[in-house]
Amino acid sequence: MKTRGISIAIVLCASLFVLNIESKTLDPYKVLGVDKNASQREIQKAFHKLSLQYHPDKNKNKGAQEKFAEINNAYDILSDEEKRKNYDLYGDEKGAPGFDAGGAGDHGGYTYFTSGGPGQSGFNFRPGGMGGQGGARSYSFSFGGPGSQSSFGFGLDDIFSNMFGGDIGSGSQFGGFGGFGGSGRSQSRTRNSAKSIPSINSQMYKKEISDKGMTWLLLSHTSTSRGIQYYESVIGEVASSLEGAMKVGSINCETDASFCKGLGMYPRNAPRLFVYSLKSSGSGALVEYSDDLDVKRMKSFCQEHLPRFSKRVDLDHFDFVSQSIGGLPKVMLLSTKKDTPVIWRALSGLYRDRFVFYDAQVRDGSDPAVQKLGVNALPAIVGWLSNGEKHIIKTGISVKDLKSAIQDLSGLLDTCEKKNKKAASAQSKREPSEPEAKQVPLLTGSNFNDICGEKTPLCVIGVFRSSKAKDKLEKVLLSVSQKSLLRRQNVASGSRDSVTYALLDGAKQQSFLSAFDRSGYKSSDKLLLAYKPRKGKFAVFEGEVTTEEAESFISSVLSGDVQFSNTRQKPIAK
């Protein structure tokens, strides 16, 4: 009788506990603090705000975990139109009176019940301990004979793990994000939710993303990743605010595992977010977003990683004649902004191989430098064709939204590019090409004073250690020297912009190179040295030496944008 009394007491306690849990299942509209006519966007915003406020990693107050669970359960109902309709009609998202009544085998809501076979009726509330970062606790009550099949289980540690990653036990009865449904229903929702973001595979990545100039926000996940719905809602808002400057994509790392692992973006329990963008070197890179899933912070992160191919210049001291790179047309944005605007940064990535981009901050339209260019309203874009011909591309630019602005300005740049090609074609027919120098001189002791003596303001030396490197450097320097003719014709003889060019055999002229650097640059097969004999200063470019990079380096040297170092001693060629 005593044992029977204890069993009855346990059943009563467990029943009261279950009733207490169910009584805490509140009106989802009240939980999220939204009106019954609220739009999905209003529901999403309310959910984002509350879930961050009560997330157990941030909120250690008593009751925060329970509130967090209520918020997710409410969002699970209201974010699903069918569930929301059923709740509005019946008070239950399943379409039957009563909250989360559950059917046979459907482990919905906070609880689930199963019946054993004959003689095996029982009730289990599985034990647990402190789990997850939030320290959620699982409680335990049980009775019944051996082999009982009945169970009731929940652990808030599973909820937090499902949403934000962590150790998720195989026995968890809380599947999916935003609610506490059974694992089967949860995984189905997880697999389907990623479809709202365009899917990206390895072929599409190579064709449309890699080094194409557009910035991408990429979500990597698997079918078992937890919290995709939450990630997608935040990504959706960010993508909407930056549409035109950025695209989004979803990568299923389960169906393309080698692709994900090759990129270093294979997800853990929770999805992962990466921004793909072009760096100043011109190559693309993936950077992982690891901050809070907050729209404002993620948007700021994405903006920070937009391309930076536009060079900010001082309009009063900018030499338009000497700034010619690779025969490309130039475009400059004039605005009152302290930093390069997002629109211009996005365009500089999309058109990086077709234009040279600049931007300048000006006070207003009355600025003398602005008026000198013939600009009558700001913001404005001024362009120069490769033949030096100036065009006012657009003045008084007004922006409706980011997407339409980029589309409109892209059309203007396309038109400018066509004019440049037409002008270049007409000029080539009208004027014979300049005779090219037969070769770039090889620097030796006998010609050193003539080429790089103290009368020369700047001597550019291509250093090689192999015949292949020599041929490449000679072609580059020949091209650069011919394109520099216009600059040299526009300055007085012996002026500070005069440049001489030479080649140097690094293997035979080691002592010459040691005057600049103790190592003598032994590890470099080819490099460019910019040497100022009068000042005894030098700068080095050790990247991939192309015509464009060489011209950019020399232009930066002439404009003072490159840091120079003192030579160790005066170089002497053999």
XYZ file of C-alpha atoms in Angstrom:
574
model
C 0.000 0.000 0.000
C 2.883 2.298 0.832
C 4.409 1.673 -2.594
C 1.052 2.276 -4.261
C 0.688 5.541 -2.351
C 4.118 6.725 -3.494
C 3.286 5.825 -7.093
C 0.021 7.774 -6.938
C 1.843 10.763 -5.464
C 4.432 10.660 -8.250
C 1.685 10.477 -10.874
C -0.077 13.456 -9.346
C 3.162 15.478 -9.210
C 3.980 14.608 -12.787
C 0.465 15.472 -13.931
C 0.636 18.819 -12.171
C 4.001 19.468 -13.812
C 2.574 18.675 -17.258
C -0.461 20.867 -16.629
C 1.823 23.649 -15.453
C 3.861 23.432 -18.666
C 0.761 23.444 -20.832
C -0.687 26.359 -18.873
C 2.420 28.352 -19.796
C 1.678 27.965 -23.485
C 0.446 31.475 -24.076
C -1.240 33.261 -26.941
C 1.549 33.456 -29.561
C 0.482 36.987 -30.534
C 0.878 38.123 -26.928
C 4.193 36.296 -26.564
C 5.684 38.182 -29.525
C 3.834 41.387 -28.677
C 2.225 41.791 -32.093
C -1.295 42.497 -33.299
C -3.398 39.674 -34.761
C -3.255 41.469 -38.110
C 0.540 41.757 -38.013
C 2.425 41.136 -41.251
C 5.091 38.450 -41.547
C 7.770 41.163 -41.541
C 6.412 42.583 -38.259
C 6.359 39.084 -36.779
C 9.945 38.463 -37.903
C 11.177 41.728 -36.408
C 9.462 41.037 -33.092
C 10.909 37.534 -33.026
C 14.453 38.741 -33.798
C 14.325 41.332 -31.044
C 12.942 39.010 -28.371
C 15.073 35.965 -29.254
C 18.244 38.038 -28.921
C 16.985 39.555 -25.677
C 16.230 36.207 -24.040
C 18.850 33.981 -25.625
C 20.484 31.977 -22.785
C 23.989 32.920 -23.900
C 23.150 36.571 -23.223
C 20.407 36.502 -20.605
C 21.187 34.631 -17.381
C 18.130 35.901 -15.488
C 15.713 33.440 -13.962
C 12.909 32.584 -16.370
C 14.821 33.700 -19.463
C 15.108 30.138 -20.787
C 11.405 29.505 -20.379
C 10.632 32.826 -22.073
C 13.037 31.917 -24.875
C 11.153 28.649 -25.417
C 7.806 30.475 -25.513
C 9.138 32.955 -28.084
C 10.306 30.176 -30.385
C 7.062 28.236 -30.048
C 5.049 31.366 -30.830
C 7.168 32.140 -33.900
C 6.831 28.549 -35.118
C 3.078 29.043 -35.210
C 2.846 32.571 -36.590
C 5.574 32.211 -39.243
C 3.689 29.302 -40.841
C 0.548 30.565 -42.582
C -1.266 27.239 -42.240
C -0.518 26.953 -38.527
C -1.417 30.587 -37.999
C -4.753 30.135 -39.788
C -5.562 27.048 -37.714
C -4.642 28.850 -34.500
C -6.829 31.830 -35.401
C -9.773 29.497 -36.134
C -9.375 26.818 -33.476
C -6.797 28.031 -30.979
C -4.501 25.235 -32.153
C -2.055 25.269 -35.049
C -2.989 21.676 -35.958
C -6.563 22.604 -36.768
C -8.168 20.986 -33.707
C -9.422 22.539 -30.448
C -6.746 22.739 -27.771
C -3.102 23.745 -28.038
C -0.843 21.087 -29.620
C -3.143 18.172 -28.902
C -0.974 15.755 -30.868
C -1.964 12.622 -32.632
C -0.675 9.104 -32.678
C 3.059 9.228 -33.129
C 3.055 13.046 -33.460
C 5.336 14.428 -30.796
C 4.093 18.004 -31.078
C 4.310 20.873 -28.630
C 6.091 20.672 -25.312
C 5.066 17.111 -24.501
C 4.365 13.802 -26.045
C 2.668 10.667 -24.748
C 2.815 7.096 -26.029
C 1.056 3.998 -24.864
C 2.748 0.684 -24.300
C 1.264 -2.695 -24.987
C -1.105 -4.522 -22.683
C 0.154 -4.373 -19.131
C 2.785 -1.784 -20.080
C 0.955 1.460 -19.523
C 3.353 3.970 -18.065
C 4.602 7.508 -17.921
C 8.223 8.628 -18.221
C 9.691 12.061 -17.756
C 13.294 11.368 -18.725
C 16.156 12.470 -16.485
C 18.758 15.019 -17.489
C 21.318 17.361 -16.033
C 22.684 20.759 -16.718
C 23.166 21.038 -20.490
C 24.313 23.474 -23.127
C 25.787 26.863 -22.602
C 22.581 28.151 -21.161
C 22.689 25.561 -18.392
C 19.142 24.299 -19.129
C 17.961 21.545 -16.784
C 15.922 18.419 -17.621
C 13.687 16.993 -14.868
C 12.714 13.365 -14.373
C 9.749 11.399 -13.053
C 8.991 7.804 -13.976
C 6.918 4.775 -13.076
C 5.868 1.581 -14.741
C 7.164 -1.905 -15.065
C 10.220 -3.080 -16.945
C 10.026 -2.679 -20.681
C 7.679 0.290 -20.485
C 7.423 1.992 -23.905
C 5.823 5.226 -22.688
C 7.863 8.401 -22.407
C 7.635 12.116 -21.890
C 10.847 14.030 -22.405
C 12.256 17.465 -22.854
C 15.498 19.296 -22.152
C 15.965 22.988 -22.849
C 19.600 22.242 -23.633
C 18.341 20.557 -26.811
C 16.443 23.689 -27.812
C 19.497 25.908 -27.523
C 21.695 23.381 -29.308
C 19.230 23.054 -32.160
C 19.181 26.790 -32.736
C 22.771 27.848 -32.226
C 24.857 24.702 -32.495
C 26.313 22.492 -29.809
C 26.031 18.903 -28.734
C 22.689 17.482 -29.838
C 21.878 14.099 -28.432
C 20.334 11.483 -30.685
C 17.533 11.025 -28.178
C 16.394 14.624 -28.303
C 12.643 14.975 -28.696
C 12.897 18.649 -29.579
C 13.579 18.845 -33.307
C 13.831 21.918 -35.442
C 14.003 25.606 -34.895
C 11.244 27.856 -33.748
C 9.158 25.149 -32.060
C 9.287 21.872 -30.217
C 7.858 19.435 -32.742
C 9.025 15.883 -33.319
C 12.292 15.275 -35.108
C 10.634 14.100 -38.324
C 8.580 17.220 -38.763
C 11.503 19.411 -37.763
C 13.943 17.940 -40.245
C 11.401 18.285 -43.023
C 11.047 21.973 -42.240
C 14.836 22.394 -42.069
C 15.362 20.756 -45.446
C 12.690 22.858 -47.119
C 13.505 26.210 -45.495
C 16.807 26.709 -47.354
C 14.919 26.707 -50.661
C 13.892 30.340 -50.143
C 17.523 31.328 -50.857
C 18.904 30.408 -54.315
C 20.951 27.211 -54.222
C 24.595 27.370 -55.258
C 26.611 24.380 -56.449
C 30.278 24.119 -57.417
C 29.623 24.802 -61.114
C 27.544 27.900 -60.398
C 30.138 29.109 -57.893
C 32.882 29.010 -60.539
C 30.665 30.528 -63.227
C 28.872 33.305 -61.339
C 30.730 34.004 -58.090
C 34.477 33.349 -58.230
C 36.328 36.572 -59.180
C 33.253 38.038 -60.917
C 33.138 41.287 -58.942
C 29.810 40.824 -57.149
C 29.794 40.420 -53.362
C 27.893 37.385 -52.078
C 26.476 36.391 -48.695
C 26.587 32.588 -48.577
C 24.809 30.241 -46.160
C 26.318 26.757 -45.800
C 24.169 24.040 -44.248
C 23.209 20.360 -44.230
C 19.820 18.690 -43.877
C 20.437 18.333 -40.141
C 21.598 21.909 -39.571
C 19.546 23.613 -36.909
C 18.139 27.109 -37.094
C 18.071 27.639 -40.856
C 14.722 29.424 -40.695
C 16.150 32.010 -38.311
C 19.302 32.459 -40.396
C 17.244 32.866 -43.554
C 14.982 35.521 -42.078
C 17.971 37.660 -41.038
C 19.747 37.072 -44.369
C 16.564 38.047 -46.199
C 16.433 41.457 -44.534
C 20.134 42.105 -45.138
C 19.863 41.027 -48.774
C 16.834 43.279 -49.268
C 18.649 46.333 -47.899
C 21.784 45.691 -50.011
C 20.067 44.410 -53.155
C 22.084 45.406 -56.179
C 25.380 45.575 -54.287
C 25.207 42.014 -52.981
C 23.598 38.662 -53.754
C 22.807 35.715 -51.485
C 23.112 31.986 -51.984
C 22.637 28.748 -50.061
C 25.090 25.851 -50.309
C 23.954 22.373 -49.284
C 27.157 20.843 -47.970
C 25.536 17.434 -47.656
C 24.955 17.072 -51.405
C 28.271 18.763 -52.316
C 30.510 17.886 -49.386
C 33.837 18.050 -51.235
C 32.953 21.498 -52.592
C 32.207 22.839 -49.101
C 35.274 21.282 -47.543
C 37.439 22.641 -50.353
C 36.187 26.140 -49.568
C 36.618 25.580 -45.821
C 32.959 26.307 -45.119
C 31.534 22.926 -44.076
C 28.946 23.635 -41.344
C 28.849 22.269 -37.830
C 25.566 21.678 -35.996
C 24.365 25.129 -36.972
C 24.666 26.756 -40.408
C 27.598 29.071 -41.189
C 27.629 32.428 -42.956
C 30.362 33.739 -45.264
C 30.849 36.883 -47.305
C 32.652 36.407 -50.618
C 34.222 39.563 -52.003
C 37.144 40.787 -54.076
C 40.202 42.092 -52.273
C 42.523 44.865 -53.413
C 44.757 42.226 -55.011
C 41.902 41.422 -57.392
C 41.345 37.894 -56.090
C 38.268 36.755 -54.179
C 38.152 35.576 -50.572
C 35.638 34.099 -48.151
C 35.301 35.728 -44.736
C 33.139 34.092 -42.082
C 30.560 36.103 -40.164
C 30.752 35.123 -36.491
C 28.892 37.956 -34.739
C 25.316 37.891 -33.433
C 22.577 37.142 -35.959
C 21.475 40.740 -35.980
C 20.360 42.502 -39.176
C 22.165 45.748 -38.420
C 25.460 44.055 -37.540
C 25.363 41.671 -40.470
C 24.569 44.503 -42.881
C 27.510 46.488 -41.515
C 29.758 43.426 -41.929
C 28.665 42.968 -45.549
C 29.204 46.646 -46.354
C 32.684 46.516 -44.837
C 33.618 43.724 -47.240
C 32.356 45.363 -50.420
C 35.121 45.946 -53.031
C 37.545 48.826 -52.558
C 38.874 49.439 -56.060
C 38.090 53.147 -56.081
C 41.026 55.307 -55.014
C 40.135 58.320 -52.879
C 42.045 61.391 -54.068
C 42.466 65.083 -53.294
C 40.895 66.906 -56.217
C 43.174 69.935 -55.787
C 46.329 67.852 -56.285
C 45.217 65.179 -58.713
C 47.105 64.917 -62.028
C 44.594 63.575 -64.549
C 47.130 63.437 -67.396
C 49.609 61.122 -65.662
C 46.973 58.793 -64.225
C 46.640 56.499 -67.252
C 46.527 52.788 -66.517
C 46.367 50.136 -69.206
C 44.561 52.383 -71.691
C 41.385 52.195 -69.603
C 38.915 55.076 -69.299
C 38.740 56.794 -65.909
C 35.688 57.735 -63.854
C 35.501 59.860 -60.731
C 32.661 60.340 -58.257
C 32.392 63.771 -56.646
C 30.351 63.875 -53.453
C 30.287 65.385 -49.983
C 30.666 61.948 -48.354
C 33.606 61.360 -46.014
C 33.989 57.769 -47.194
C 33.556 56.081 -50.561
C 29.785 55.434 -50.943
C 28.480 51.864 -51.038
C 27.154 52.312 -54.588
C 30.554 53.381 -55.914
C 32.345 50.547 -54.123
C 29.939 48.013 -55.609
C 30.408 49.437 -59.112
C 34.196 49.454 -58.709
C 34.043 45.686 -58.194
C 31.704 45.014 -61.104
C 33.721 47.185 -63.544
C 37.191 46.755 -62.034
C 38.749 45.481 -65.316
C 36.985 48.049 -67.506
C 37.503 51.378 -65.726
C 39.909 53.042 -63.332
C 37.852 54.326 -60.389
C 38.454 57.419 -58.275
C 36.335 59.355 -55.823
C 36.834 62.677 -54.078
C 35.140 64.516 -51.247
C 34.217 68.118 -52.032
C 32.561 70.782 -49.922
C 29.756 71.740 -52.320
C 29.049 72.796 -55.881
C 30.825 76.124 -55.345
C 34.161 74.393 -54.772
C 36.599 75.868 -57.394
C 37.893 72.400 -58.283
C 34.315 71.273 -58.986
C 33.541 74.292 -61.129
C 36.797 73.848 -63.030
C 35.573 70.414 -64.109
C 32.319 71.917 -65.374
C 30.117 70.195 -62.786
C 26.992 72.148 -61.812
C 25.380 69.814 -59.257
C 26.447 67.116 -56.806
C 26.833 64.169 -56.562
C 28.396 63.921 -59.996
C 30.412 61.500 -62.105
C 33.113 62.760 -64.475
C 34.841 60.487 -66.979
C 37.977 60.635 -69.102
C 38.415 58.486 -72.174
C 41.783 56.829 -72.738
C 42.660 59.611 -75.204
C 42.217 62.215 -72.445
C 38.816 63.454 -73.625
C 36.653 64.537 -70.673
C 32.925 63.789 -70.322
C 30.423 64.841 -67.658
C 28.634 61.524 -67.212
C 26.002 62.519 -64.651
C 25.316 65.440 -62.287
C 22.797 65.919 -59.513
C 22.486 62.159 -59.022
C 19.367 61.166 -57.049
C 18.981 57.690 -55.618
C 15.662 55.908 -55.159
C 17.191 52.691 -53.849
C 20.490 50.848 -54.085
C 19.390 48.365 -56.740
C 17.959 50.895 -59.195
C 20.894 53.272 -58.626
C 23.449 50.610 -59.535
C 21.408 49.617 -62.581
C 21.150 53.234 -63.787
C 24.823 54.012 -63.219
C 25.870 50.729 -64.839
C 24.036 51.841 -67.973
C 25.958 55.133 -67.949
C 29.286 53.333 -67.549
C 28.421 50.984 -70.422
C 27.743 54.005 -72.639
C 31.034 55.615 -71.581
C 32.898 52.406 -72.373
C 31.402 52.296 -75.879
C 32.503 55.897 -76.481
C 36.011 55.002 -75.338
C 36.244 52.042 -77.725
C 34.937 54.145 -80.592
C 37.408 56.954 -79.861
C 40.315 54.511 -79.523
C 39.411 52.871 -82.837
C 39.171 56.215 -84.627
C 42.500 57.354 -83.207
C 44.292 54.172 -84.268
C 43.075 54.682 -87.848
C 43.942 58.362 -87.842
C 47.408 58.213 -86.288
C 50.208 55.695 -86.820
C 51.371 53.973 -83.679
C 54.416 55.375 -81.877
C 57.636 53.558 -82.781
C 58.524 51.208 -79.968
C 61.974 51.060 -78.439
C 63.865 47.992 -79.523
C 64.678 46.997 -75.987
C 64.982 48.129 -72.389
C 68.675 48.652 -71.580
C 70.478 46.221 -69.283
C 71.964 48.112 -66.342
C 75.769 47.813 -66.060
C 78.622 49.766 -64.592
C 79.260 51.564 -67.900
C 75.741 52.938 -68.367
C 74.651 53.264 -64.733
C 75.309 57.017 -64.444
C 73.430 57.724 -67.681
C 70.372 55.688 -66.669
C 70.268 55.878 -62.866
C 72.716 58.642 -62.045
C 71.979 61.575 -59.739
C 70.577 63.614 -62.635
C 67.685 61.125 -62.872
C 64.750 61.818 -60.510
C 63.371 58.265 -60.730
C 64.873 55.067 -62.085
C 62.603 52.018 -62.456
C 64.610 48.781 -62.551
C 63.185 45.400 -63.506
C 65.209 42.757 -61.639
C 65.228 39.215 -63.091
C 66.897 35.904 -62.234
C 65.870 33.815 -65.238
C 65.544 34.322 -68.986
C 61.774 33.810 -68.742
C 61.489 36.512 -66.091
C 63.684 38.828 -68.188
C 61.436 38.470 -71.273
C 58.305 39.182 -69.248
C 59.799 42.214 -67.479
C 61.089 43.641 -70.757
C 57.655 43.434 -72.379
C 56.055 45.086 -69.353
C 58.599 47.907 -69.140
C 58.468 48.515 -72.906
C 54.705 48.898 -72.698
C 54.879 51.137 -69.636
C 57.610 53.347 -71.096
C 55.606 53.908 -74.310
C 52.468 54.796 -72.389
C 54.540 57.212 -70.317
C 55.469 59.268 -73.424
C 52.392 61.473 -73.037
C 53.264 62.158 -69.425
C 56.896 62.945 -70.240
C 55.859 65.243 -73.104
C 53.690 67.257 -70.745
C 56.430 68.063 -68.245
C 59.581 70.068 -68.659
C 62.820 68.235 -69.292
C 64.459 67.181 -66.055
C 61.276 67.660 -64.014
C 60.436 65.515 -61.038
C 58.201 63.245 -63.160
C 60.981 62.095 -65.519
C 61.394 58.315 -65.383
C 64.060 56.024 -66.822
C 63.726 52.276 -67.237
C 66.307 49.493 -67.087
C 66.726 45.757 -66.538
C 69.109 44.191 -64.031
C 70.448 40.636 -63.813
C 69.866 39.865 -60.125
C 72.100 36.791 -60.187
C 75.129 38.749 -61.472
C 74.438 42.029 -59.664
C 73.959 40.704 -56.127
C 76.117 43.413 -54.529
C 74.010 46.078 -56.279
C 70.817 44.638 -54.775
C 72.419 44.281 -51.335
C 72.712 48.069 -51.251
C 68.919 48.129 -50.941
C 68.287 45.018 -48.857
C 70.645 42.782 -46.927
C 69.161 39.628 -48.476
C 69.588 41.000 -51.990
C 66.067 39.750 -52.767
C 67.424 36.267 -53.475
C 63.979 34.694 -53.112
C 62.434 36.800 -55.900
C 62.562 35.631 -59.517
C 61.440 39.080 -60.649
C 60.610 42.393 -59.014
C 60.471 46.134 -59.665
C 62.750 48.639 -57.919
C 61.836 52.326 -57.908
C 65.069 54.158 -57.065
C 65.490 57.888 -56.391
C 69.247 58.504 -56.807
C 69.183 62.096 -55.560
C 67.543 61.203 -52.263
C 69.033 57.748 -51.807
C 65.576 56.231 -51.335
C 63.801 53.281 -52.888
C 60.535 51.304 -52.989
C 59.957 47.711 -54.105
C 57.079 45.912 -55.818
C 57.314 42.114 -55.412
C 53.836 41.053 -56.562
C 52.835 39.589 -59.906
C 54.379 42.025 -62.391
C 51.834 42.834 -65.105
C 51.543 45.963 -67.217
C 48.590 47.170 -65.160
C 50.310 46.492 -61.825
C 53.555 48.115 -63.008
C 51.737 51.255 -64.174
C 49.767 51.406 -60.957
C 52.966 51.034 -58.905
C 54.821 53.738 -60.861
C 51.821 56.096 -60.725
C 51.633 55.590 -56.956
C 55.360 56.292 -56.690
C 54.970 59.545 -58.638
C 51.952 60.662 -56.616
C 53.706 59.921 -53.308
C 51.374 57.124 -52.241
C 54.205 54.594 -51.811
C 56.397 54.533 -48.723
C 60.114 54.819 -49.513
C 63.046 53.456 -47.491
C 66.645 54.638 -47.257
C 69.261 52.632 -49.149
C 71.856 50.846 -47.008
C 74.586 52.310 -49.189
C 75.000 53.758 -52.650
C 74.380 51.002 -55.249
C 77.194 50.289 -57.694
C 76.602 48.246 -60.848
C 79.259 45.992 -62.342
